[in-house]
Short mmCIF file of C-alpha atoms and ligand atoms in Angstrom, two decimals:
data_model
loop_
_atom_site.label_atom_id
_atom_site.label_comp_id
_atom_site.label_asym_id
_atom_site.label_seq_id
_atom_site.Cartn_x
_atom_site.Cartn_y
_atom_site.Cartn_z
CA MET A 181 1.09 -19.66 49.80
CA TYR A 182 0.72 -17.11 47.38
CA ALA A 183 2.95 -17.34 44.65
CA GLU A 184 4.49 -14.13 43.05
CA LYS A 185 4.19 -13.69 39.41
CA VAL A 186 6.70 -12.88 36.63
CA LEU A 187 5.27 -11.20 33.46
CA SER A 188 7.64 -10.15 30.54
CA GLY A 189 6.92 -8.99 26.73
CA MET A 190 8.61 -8.75 23.71
CA ARG A 191 7.52 -6.69 20.49
CA PRO A 192 7.84 -8.97 17.36
CA THR A 193 10.83 -7.93 15.49
CA GLY A 194 11.41 -11.28 13.61
CA ARG A 195 13.73 -13.80 13.95
CA LEU A 196 15.66 -13.56 17.19
CA HIS A 197 19.18 -13.77 17.37
CA LEU A 198 21.99 -15.30 19.59
CA GLY A 199 22.30 -11.53 21.53
CA HIS A 200 18.05 -12.22 22.50
CA HIS A 201 19.47 -15.76 23.68
CA HIS A 202 22.13 -14.66 26.10
CA GLY A 203 20.74 -11.23 27.29
CA VAL A 204 16.77 -12.25 27.32
CA LEU A 205 15.96 -16.05 26.71
CA LYS A 206 17.75 -17.72 29.17
CA ASN A 207 16.89 -15.56 32.08
CA TRP A 208 13.19 -16.39 30.99
CA ILE A 209 13.94 -19.79 30.76
CA LYS A 210 15.82 -19.68 34.52
CA LEU A 211 12.68 -17.65 35.88
CA GLN A 212 9.99 -20.50 34.47
CA HIS A 213 11.41 -22.74 37.22
CA GLU A 214 11.35 -20.30 39.85
CA TYR A 215 7.99 -18.34 39.17
CA PRO A 216 4.59 -18.45 37.54
CA CYS A 217 5.61 -17.05 34.59
CA LEU A 218 3.47 -15.06 31.53
CA PHE A 219 5.36 -14.12 28.34
CA PHE A 220 3.77 -12.35 25.58
CA VAL A 221 3.92 -10.79 22.08
CA ALA A 222 3.51 -7.16 22.42
CA ASP A 223 2.14 -6.86 19.03
CA TRP A 224 0.10 -3.64 19.56
CA HIS A 225 3.21 -2.17 21.00
CA ALA A 226 4.66 -2.93 17.52
CA LEU A 227 1.73 -1.02 15.75
CA THR A 228 2.69 2.14 17.82
CA THR A 229 5.93 2.96 15.86
CA ASP A 230 4.99 0.71 12.79
CA TYR A 231 1.28 1.41 12.34
CA ASP A 232 1.91 2.32 8.62
CA GLU A 233 3.58 -0.58 7.55
CA PRO A 234 1.73 -3.84 9.12
CA GLY A 235 2.60 -6.31 7.07
CA GLY A 236 5.09 -8.28 8.71
CA ILE A 237 3.75 -8.15 12.08
CA VAL A 238 1.74 -11.84 12.15
CA ASP A 239 4.49 -13.63 10.63
CA SER A 240 7.35 -11.98 12.87
CA ALA A 241 4.86 -13.11 15.83
CA TRP A 242 4.91 -16.79 14.93
CA ASP A 243 8.78 -16.43 14.10
CA MET A 244 9.62 -15.09 17.67
CA ILE A 245 7.30 -17.75 19.36
CA VAL A 246 9.12 -20.55 17.72
CA ASP A 247 12.30 -18.87 18.89
CA TRP A 248 11.06 -18.78 22.42
CA LEU A 249 10.13 -22.57 22.16
CA ALA A 250 13.66 -23.54 20.21
CA ALA A 251 15.59 -21.79 23.02
CA GLY A 252 13.87 -23.64 25.75
CA VAL A 253 10.54 -21.78 26.86
CA ASP A 254 8.41 -24.20 28.21
CA PRO A 255 4.89 -23.85 27.65
CA THR A 256 4.09 -26.48 30.33
CA GLN A 257 5.45 -24.04 32.85
CA ALA A 258 5.09 -20.69 31.46
CA THR A 259 1.62 -19.00 30.14
CA LEU A 260 2.76 -17.67 26.28
CA PHE A 261 -0.12 -15.67 24.63
CA ILE A 262 -0.40 -12.54 22.34
CA GLN A 263 -1.47 -9.37 23.62
CA SER A 264 -3.56 -8.57 20.97
CA ARG A 265 -5.59 -11.91 21.85
CA VAL A 266 -6.54 -10.60 24.98
CA PRO A 267 -8.57 -8.03 24.48
CA GLU A 268 -9.17 -6.92 28.37
CA HIS A 269 -5.53 -5.09 27.90
CA ALA A 270 -7.31 -2.63 25.66
CA GLU A 271 -10.22 -2.16 28.10
CA LEU A 272 -7.85 -1.80 30.83
CA HIS A 273 -5.62 1.19 28.77
CA LEU A 274 -8.68 2.39 28.15
CA LEU A 275 -9.74 2.97 31.79
CA LEU A 276 -6.59 3.66 32.95
CA SER A 277 -6.03 6.55 30.48
CA MET A 278 -9.16 8.46 32.34
CA MET A 279 -6.79 8.90 35.30
CA THR A 280 -3.46 9.51 33.52
CA PRO A 281 -2.03 13.00 33.79
CA LEU A 282 -0.87 13.90 30.20
CA GLY A 283 2.57 15.48 31.90
CA TRP A 284 3.27 11.79 33.35
CA LEU A 285 3.11 10.47 29.71
CA GLU A 286 5.15 13.26 28.36
CA ARG A 287 7.95 12.92 30.98
CA VAL A 288 8.43 9.29 30.33
CA PRO A 289 12.15 9.89 28.67
CA THR A 290 11.45 6.93 25.72
CA TYR A 291 8.83 9.20 24.41
CA LYS A 292 11.21 12.09 23.38
CA ASP A 293 14.23 9.74 22.53
CA GLN A 294 12.39 7.29 20.49
CA GLN A 295 11.07 10.49 18.56
CA GLU A 296 14.40 12.14 18.22
CA LYS A 297 15.97 8.57 17.06
CA LEU A 298 13.14 7.49 14.35
CA THR A 299 12.93 10.79 12.68
CA HIS A 300 11.32 9.29 9.53
CA LYS A 301 8.39 8.42 11.48
CA ASP A 302 6.02 10.62 12.50
CA LEU A 303 5.60 9.50 16.31
CA THR A 304 3.25 12.56 17.34
CA THR A 305 0.24 10.03 17.49
CA TYR A 306 -1.96 9.43 20.48
CA GLY A 307 -1.11 5.71 19.97
CA PHE A 308 2.47 6.30 20.45
CA LEU A 309 2.15 8.90 23.71
CA GLY A 310 0.03 6.10 25.41
CA TYR A 311 3.24 3.25 24.82
CA PRO A 312 4.01 3.21 28.43
CA LEU A 313 0.30 3.20 29.33
CA LEU A 314 -0.77 0.05 27.48
CA GLN A 315 2.70 -1.24 28.94
CA ALA A 316 1.35 -0.54 32.43
CA ALA A 317 -2.18 -2.23 31.38
CA ASP A 318 -0.09 -5.84 30.20
CA ILE A 319 1.82 -5.67 33.70
CA LEU A 320 -1.15 -4.61 36.15
CA ILE A 321 -3.83 -6.55 34.37
CA TYR A 322 -2.25 -9.77 35.59
CA ARG A 323 -1.05 -8.19 38.92
CA ALA A 324 2.48 -9.30 37.84
CA ASP A 325 4.56 -8.76 40.89
CA LYS A 326 8.12 -9.08 38.69
CA VAL A 327 8.91 -7.52 35.71
CA PRO A 328 12.09 -8.80 33.77
CA VAL A 329 13.55 -6.03 31.55
CA GLY A 330 16.57 -4.03 30.47
CA GLU A 331 17.97 -0.92 31.80
CA ASP A 332 16.03 1.14 29.18
CA GLN A 333 12.67 0.06 29.94
CA VAL A 334 12.81 0.93 34.17
CA PRO A 335 11.02 4.21 33.65
CA HIS A 336 8.18 2.39 31.95
CA ILE A 337 7.87 0.02 35.32
CA GLU A 338 8.25 2.85 37.32
CA PHE A 339 5.70 4.72 35.45
CA THR A 340 3.56 1.51 35.92
CA ARG A 341 3.98 1.71 39.69
CA GLU A 342 2.77 5.50 39.82
CA ILE A 343 -0.40 4.20 37.68
CA ALA A 344 -0.92 1.72 40.18
CA ARG A 345 -0.49 3.61 43.28
CA ARG A 346 -2.60 7.00 41.54
CA PHE A 347 -5.52 4.03 40.82
CA ASN A 348 -5.46 2.54 44.48
CA HIS A 349 -5.53 5.64 45.99
CA ILE A 350 -8.40 7.37 43.74
CA TYR A 351 -10.55 4.06 43.60
CA GLY A 352 -9.15 2.00 46.23
CA ARG A 353 -11.54 2.76 49.09
CA GLU A 354 -14.54 0.65 48.90
CA PRO A 355 -17.28 1.61 51.21
CA GLY A 356 -17.32 -0.05 54.33
CA PHE A 357 -13.70 -0.85 53.93
CA GLU A 358 -12.69 -0.68 57.63
CA ASP A 359 -15.29 -3.30 58.85
CA LYS A 360 -14.26 -5.32 55.65
CA ALA A 361 -10.75 -4.83 56.96
CA LYS A 362 -11.33 -6.08 60.57
CA ALA A 363 -13.50 -8.98 59.70
CA ALA A 364 -10.58 -10.29 57.24
CA VAL A 365 -8.27 -9.79 60.02
CA LYS A 366 -10.49 -12.33 62.22
CA LYS A 367 -10.18 -14.74 59.37
CA LEU A 368 -6.20 -14.94 59.67
CA GLY A 369 -6.83 -16.93 62.98
CA SER A 370 -6.52 -15.37 66.71
CA LYS A 371 -2.71 -16.25 66.79
CA ARG A 372 -1.97 -14.48 63.29
CA ALA A 373 -4.71 -11.74 63.75
CA LYS A 374 -2.55 -10.71 66.78
CA LEU A 375 0.74 -10.73 65.21
CA TYR A 376 -0.53 -9.04 62.23
CA GLN A 377 -2.06 -6.07 64.31
CA GLU A 378 1.37 -6.00 66.06
CA LEU A 379 3.00 -5.41 62.86
CA ARG A 380 0.66 -3.04 61.73
CA THR A 381 0.94 -0.73 64.64
CA ARG A 382 4.65 -0.38 64.55
CA PHE A 383 4.57 0.41 60.83
CA GLN A 384 1.93 2.99 61.45
CA GLU A 385 3.07 4.73 64.59
CA LYS A 386 7.11 4.00 63.76
CA GLY A 387 7.32 3.57 60.15
CA GLU A 388 8.95 0.61 60.73
CA GLU A 389 9.97 -1.15 57.38
CA ASP A 390 10.85 -4.53 58.38
CA ALA A 391 7.35 -4.61 60.22
CA LEU A 392 5.74 -3.97 57.30
CA GLU A 393 7.57 -6.51 55.25
CA GLN A 394 7.03 -9.11 57.89
CA ALA A 395 3.38 -8.37 57.70
CA HIS A 396 3.57 -9.11 53.82
CA ALA A 397 5.24 -12.26 54.60
CA LEU A 398 2.63 -13.61 56.97
CA LEU A 399 -0.27 -12.42 54.20
CA ASP A 400 1.70 -14.40 52.07
CA GLU A 401 1.55 -17.46 53.77
CA ALA A 402 -2.08 -17.30 55.01
CA GLN A 403 -3.65 -19.78 52.50
CA SER A 404 -7.11 -19.39 53.47
CA LEU A 405 -7.66 -15.78 52.55
CA SER A 406 -9.75 -14.61 49.51
CA HIS A 407 -7.99 -12.53 46.85
CA GLY A 408 -10.30 -9.58 48.21
CA ASP A 409 -9.73 -10.07 51.77
CA ARG A 410 -5.67 -10.44 50.91
CA GLU A 411 -5.90 -6.97 49.06
CA ARG A 412 -7.62 -5.47 51.82
CA LEU A 413 -5.07 -6.48 54.42
CA PHE A 414 -2.59 -5.30 52.49
CA GLY A 415 -4.08 -2.12 52.41
CA PHE A 416 -5.03 -1.72 55.70
CA LEU A 417 -1.68 -2.15 56.47
CA GLU A 418 -0.62 1.00 54.92
CA GLY A 419 -3.37 2.85 55.96
CA GLY A 420 -4.96 3.28 52.67
CA GLY A 421 -7.75 1.53 50.57
CA LYS A 422 -8.19 -1.79 49.18
CA MET A 423 -4.86 -2.56 46.64
CA ILE A 424 -6.57 -3.20 43.85
CA LEU A 425 -3.46 -2.95 41.17
CA VAL A 426 -0.33 -4.59 42.37
CA GLU A 427 2.73 -2.68 41.62
CA PRO A 428 5.43 -4.50 39.70
CA ALA A 429 9.08 -4.43 40.88
CA VAL A 430 12.00 -4.28 38.29
CA LEU A 431 13.99 -7.79 37.83
CA LEU A 432 16.79 -6.19 36.01
CA THR A 433 18.35 -8.04 33.21
CA GLU A 434 21.77 -7.69 32.95
CA ALA A 435 22.93 -6.39 29.77
CA ALA A 436 24.07 -9.11 27.29
CA ARG A 437 27.55 -8.97 26.76
CA MET A 438 27.01 -10.76 23.24
CA PRO A 439 28.90 -8.54 20.63
CA GLY A 440 28.02 -8.92 17.29
CA LEU A 441 30.11 -10.26 13.96
CA ASP A 442 31.87 -7.02 13.95
CA GLY A 443 32.38 -6.03 17.86
CA GLN A 444 29.24 -3.80 18.25
CA LYS A 445 26.56 -4.98 20.19
CA MET A 446 24.80 -7.76 18.37
CA SER A 447 21.52 -5.94 16.82
CA LYS A 448 19.97 -6.46 13.49
CA SER A 449 20.18 -2.82 12.65
CA TYR A 450 24.00 -3.04 12.87
CA GLY A 451 23.29 -6.32 10.33
CA ASN A 452 26.11 -8.53 12.49
CA THR A 453 24.04 -10.73 13.75
CA ILE A 454 23.74 -14.95 13.96
CA THR A 455 20.09 -15.57 14.37
CA LEU A 456 18.78 -18.28 16.69
CA ARG A 457 18.11 -21.08 14.50
CA GLU A 458 20.88 -20.01 11.59
CA ASP A 459 21.94 -22.92 9.49
CA ALA A 460 24.95 -24.47 10.35
CA ASP A 461 26.60 -23.33 7.10
CA SER A 462 25.76 -20.00 7.22
CA VAL A 463 27.15 -19.81 10.82
CA ARG A 464 30.45 -21.49 9.60
CA LYS A 465 30.66 -18.76 6.46
CA LYS A 466 29.75 -15.95 9.11
CA ILE A 467 32.64 -16.56 11.86
CA ARG A 468 35.24 -17.49 9.09
CA THR A 469 34.56 -14.17 7.37
CA MET A 470 34.59 -12.08 10.72
CA GLN A 471 37.36 -9.48 11.29
CA THR A 472 39.80 -10.04 13.58
CA ASP A 473 42.69 -7.56 14.96
CA PRO A 474 43.38 -5.09 11.60
CA GLN A 475 47.12 -5.35 12.82
CA ARG A 476 47.48 -8.89 12.14
CA VAL A 477 47.46 -8.87 8.38
CA ARG A 478 49.78 -12.13 7.76
CA ARG A 479 49.86 -15.21 9.28
CA THR A 480 53.23 -14.28 10.77
CA ASP A 481 51.79 -11.02 12.24
CA VAL A 482 51.54 -11.29 15.93
CA GLY A 483 48.02 -10.23 17.06
CA ASP A 484 46.30 -8.84 20.32
CA PRO A 485 42.90 -10.01 21.09
CA THR A 486 41.94 -7.34 23.01
CA LYS A 487 41.32 -5.65 19.52
CA CYS A 488 39.31 -8.58 18.07
CA PRO A 489 36.07 -9.69 17.88
CA VAL A 490 36.60 -13.19 17.48
CA TRP A 491 38.33 -13.05 21.13
CA GLN A 492 34.83 -11.52 22.29
CA PHE A 493 33.09 -14.56 21.50
CA HIS A 494 35.95 -16.68 23.17
CA VAL A 495 34.82 -14.71 26.52
CA ILE A 496 31.55 -16.12 26.31
CA TYR A 497 32.04 -19.57 24.55
CA SER A 498 35.38 -21.07 25.75
CA SER A 499 36.74 -22.82 28.40
CA ASP A 500 39.94 -21.44 30.61
CA THR A 501 42.22 -23.42 28.57
CA VAL A 502 41.00 -22.63 25.16
CA LYS A 503 40.88 -18.68 25.96
CA GLN A 504 44.46 -19.72 27.15
CA TRP A 505 45.42 -21.56 23.95
CA VAL A 506 44.23 -17.93 22.11
CA GLN A 507 45.79 -15.72 24.23
CA THR A 508 49.47 -17.20 24.00
CA GLY A 509 49.02 -18.31 20.18
CA CYS A 510 47.54 -14.83 18.81
CA ARG A 511 50.23 -12.98 20.65
CA SER A 512 53.32 -14.91 19.34
CA ALA A 513 51.96 -15.66 15.98
CA GLY A 514 51.78 -19.30 16.86
CA ILE A 515 48.26 -19.88 15.68
CA GLY A 516 46.31 -18.71 12.71
CA CYS A 517 43.10 -17.00 12.75
CA ILE A 518 41.09 -19.83 10.95
CA GLU A 519 42.38 -21.95 13.67
CA CYS A 520 41.46 -19.54 16.44
CA LYS A 521 38.15 -19.81 15.01
CA GLN A 522 37.25 -23.05 14.97
CA PRO A 523 36.33 -23.77 18.24
CA VAL A 524 33.96 -20.70 18.62
CA ILE A 525 32.36 -22.19 15.12
CA GLU A 526 31.83 -25.51 17.18
CA ALA A 527 30.60 -23.91 20.01
CA VAL A 528 27.73 -21.77 18.27
CA LEU A 529 26.96 -24.56 16.75
CA LYS A 530 26.57 -27.00 19.82
CA GLU A 531 24.37 -24.39 21.44
CA GLN A 532 22.16 -23.87 18.13
CA GLU A 533 21.91 -27.87 17.75
CA PRO A 534 19.33 -28.39 20.76
CA MET A 535 17.43 -25.28 19.23
CA HIS A 536 16.99 -26.72 15.76
CA GLU A 537 16.07 -29.79 17.11
CA ARG A 538 12.89 -28.50 19.53
CA ALA A 539 12.26 -25.87 16.58
CA GLN A 540 11.97 -28.74 13.82
CA VAL A 541 8.84 -30.24 16.18
CA TYR A 542 7.04 -27.00 16.06
CA LEU A 543 8.07 -26.52 11.72
CA ASP A 544 6.86 -30.09 10.99
CA ASP A 545 3.40 -29.08 12.87
CA PRO A 546 2.56 -25.46 13.16
CA GLN A 547 -0.79 -26.25 14.58
CA LEU A 548 1.23 -27.40 17.89
CA VAL A 549 2.34 -23.57 18.20
CA ARG A 550 -1.35 -22.58 17.19
CA ASN A 551 -2.55 -24.39 20.53
CA ILE A 552 0.38 -23.68 22.90
CA ILE A 553 -0.64 -19.76 21.83
CA ALA A 554 -4.38 -20.70 22.21
CA ASP A 555 -4.43 -22.19 25.49
CA GLY A 556 -1.81 -19.45 26.75
CA CYS A 557 -4.20 -16.92 25.67
CA GLU A 558 -7.28 -18.65 27.75
CA LYS A 559 -5.40 -18.61 30.82
CA ALA A 560 -4.06 -15.14 30.66
CA ARG A 561 -7.81 -14.27 29.49
CA LYS A 562 -9.14 -15.96 32.81
CA LEU A 563 -6.94 -14.02 35.04
CA ALA A 564 -7.23 -10.79 33.12
CA GLN A 565 -10.96 -10.85 33.24
CA GLU A 566 -10.57 -11.09 37.14
CA THR A 567 -8.81 -8.01 37.71
CA MET A 568 -11.20 -6.45 34.97
CA ARG A 569 -14.24 -7.06 37.14
CA ASP A 570 -12.38 -5.35 40.31
CA VAL A 571 -11.22 -2.49 38.23
CA ARG A 572 -14.80 -1.63 36.43
CA GLU A 573 -16.84 -2.24 39.65
CA ALA A 574 -13.93 0.44 41.37
CA MET A 575 -14.53 2.56 38.59
CA GLY A 576 -18.78 2.81 39.06
CA LEU A 577 -18.94 0.44 36.04
CA ASP A 578 -20.31 -2.70 37.69
CA TYR A 579 -23.85 -3.61 35.34
CA SER A 580 -24.38 -6.85 37.10
N1 LIG B 827 8.15 -2.02 25.89
C1 LIG B 827 9.07 -3.67 25.86
C2 LIG B 827 9.92 -3.81 25.07
O1 LIG B 827 10.10 -2.55 24.15
C3 LIG B 827 7.68 -4.67 25.31
C4 LIG B 827 6.75 -4.74 26.50
C5 LIG B 827 5.46 -4.25 26.12
C6 LIG B 827 6.81 -5.33 27.82
N2 LIG B 827 4.83 -4.87 27.41
C7 LIG B 827 5.60 -5.14 28.02
C8 LIG B 827 7.59 -5.61 28.63
C9 LIG B 827 4.96 -5.49 29.65
C10 LIG B 827 7.49 -5.96 29.98
C11 LIG B 827 6.16 -5.75 30.44
O2 LIG B 827 11.04 -4.49 25.29
FE1 LIG B 828 41.59 -12.68 16.62
FE2 LIG B 828 42.00 -15.23 17.29
FE3 LIG B 828 43.28 -13.93 15.38
FE4 LIG B 828 44.02 -13.41 17.24
S1 LIG B 828 44.74 -15.18 16.51
S2 LIG B 828 43.52 -11.85 16.00
S3 LIG B 828 42.35 -13.31 18.45
S4 LIG B 828 40.82 -14.37 15.50
#
């Protein structure tokens, strides 16, 4: 059975924090058991905005990878790699640039938004305009089916789908497509071939979407098909040419409810984070000095948890019993704030304990991390090279 592939990338921003863990990494860790997953460091994307101060990229990348591993991303399950170590991404980006209308790039909302937000930078560059196209290349080069991202990235995935569709439309018609598609139908075996034909007719003549879905399922289960034939049959269903690039779907990552130490969203730029591998003393100190309900000045004042960032932590970390204890104790001044913070401190430390343990192995022997990445890059490159062969051929660059 053809397994759907998941791919996602993260720009190297240095040490990750608990917001990343609850927002992104827990999701990756769940997905790695369900699909073949590819996770990579988008270091070229970092350069699109930080081209004038590139110093920290490499260190940030290694730190971030150790954080992934510490959080439980499992290199025996998922493929971990670094974008710039798979130069095929750049080749696909270049080739796709030939057929990408400028207007499509200018209309991607992050283009103007980021320029307005990062006013201290000159982002009227060729590279920054191409940010979504580089991202499209990252995704399309692996024929990824699903891309887990947050809300802010949805327009980039939409854009990627449009690029794939345009590419298949322009380059998907190989010479003799109809004949090759018909030969591929025969290879399904007579029973499946008959069903495929029926479903195709129902979709093409009556536009029945569920016939299309059933046909997709049928092709997913057909084990013996070569990649080329499978793609031909997908293309043939919808009447077009061969589907060379795959349109990916968004797997929307729910916005992390992880608050920062001050009650705003946890974010490096607000300086309100607890890093994934923060040492225990620092965690204790940060939580002990956290703001509480501003109305609760003295120990004898009653408080309101809904006005207190500590309560937000209880929502994430505490059992119902503890939450009840906080609600009652705070509102009646039955407990003090230091007392109230203690279970939060313990829960955060407990969550971090296995992360410290896993990270220690890699800190003791950094070569392990290098090997994981070397293996991942090699695997990724093989997949990328397969797609590039088809892309080059489709674009008339087959010199073999
Ligand atoms: N733009 C993404 C972000 O800022 C990072 C990224 C680059 C990415 N390439 C990707 C995410 C491909 C998913 C798939 O978060
Ligand atoms: Fe916040 Fe807890 Fe203090 Fe109430 S008792 S103000 S919830 S820290």
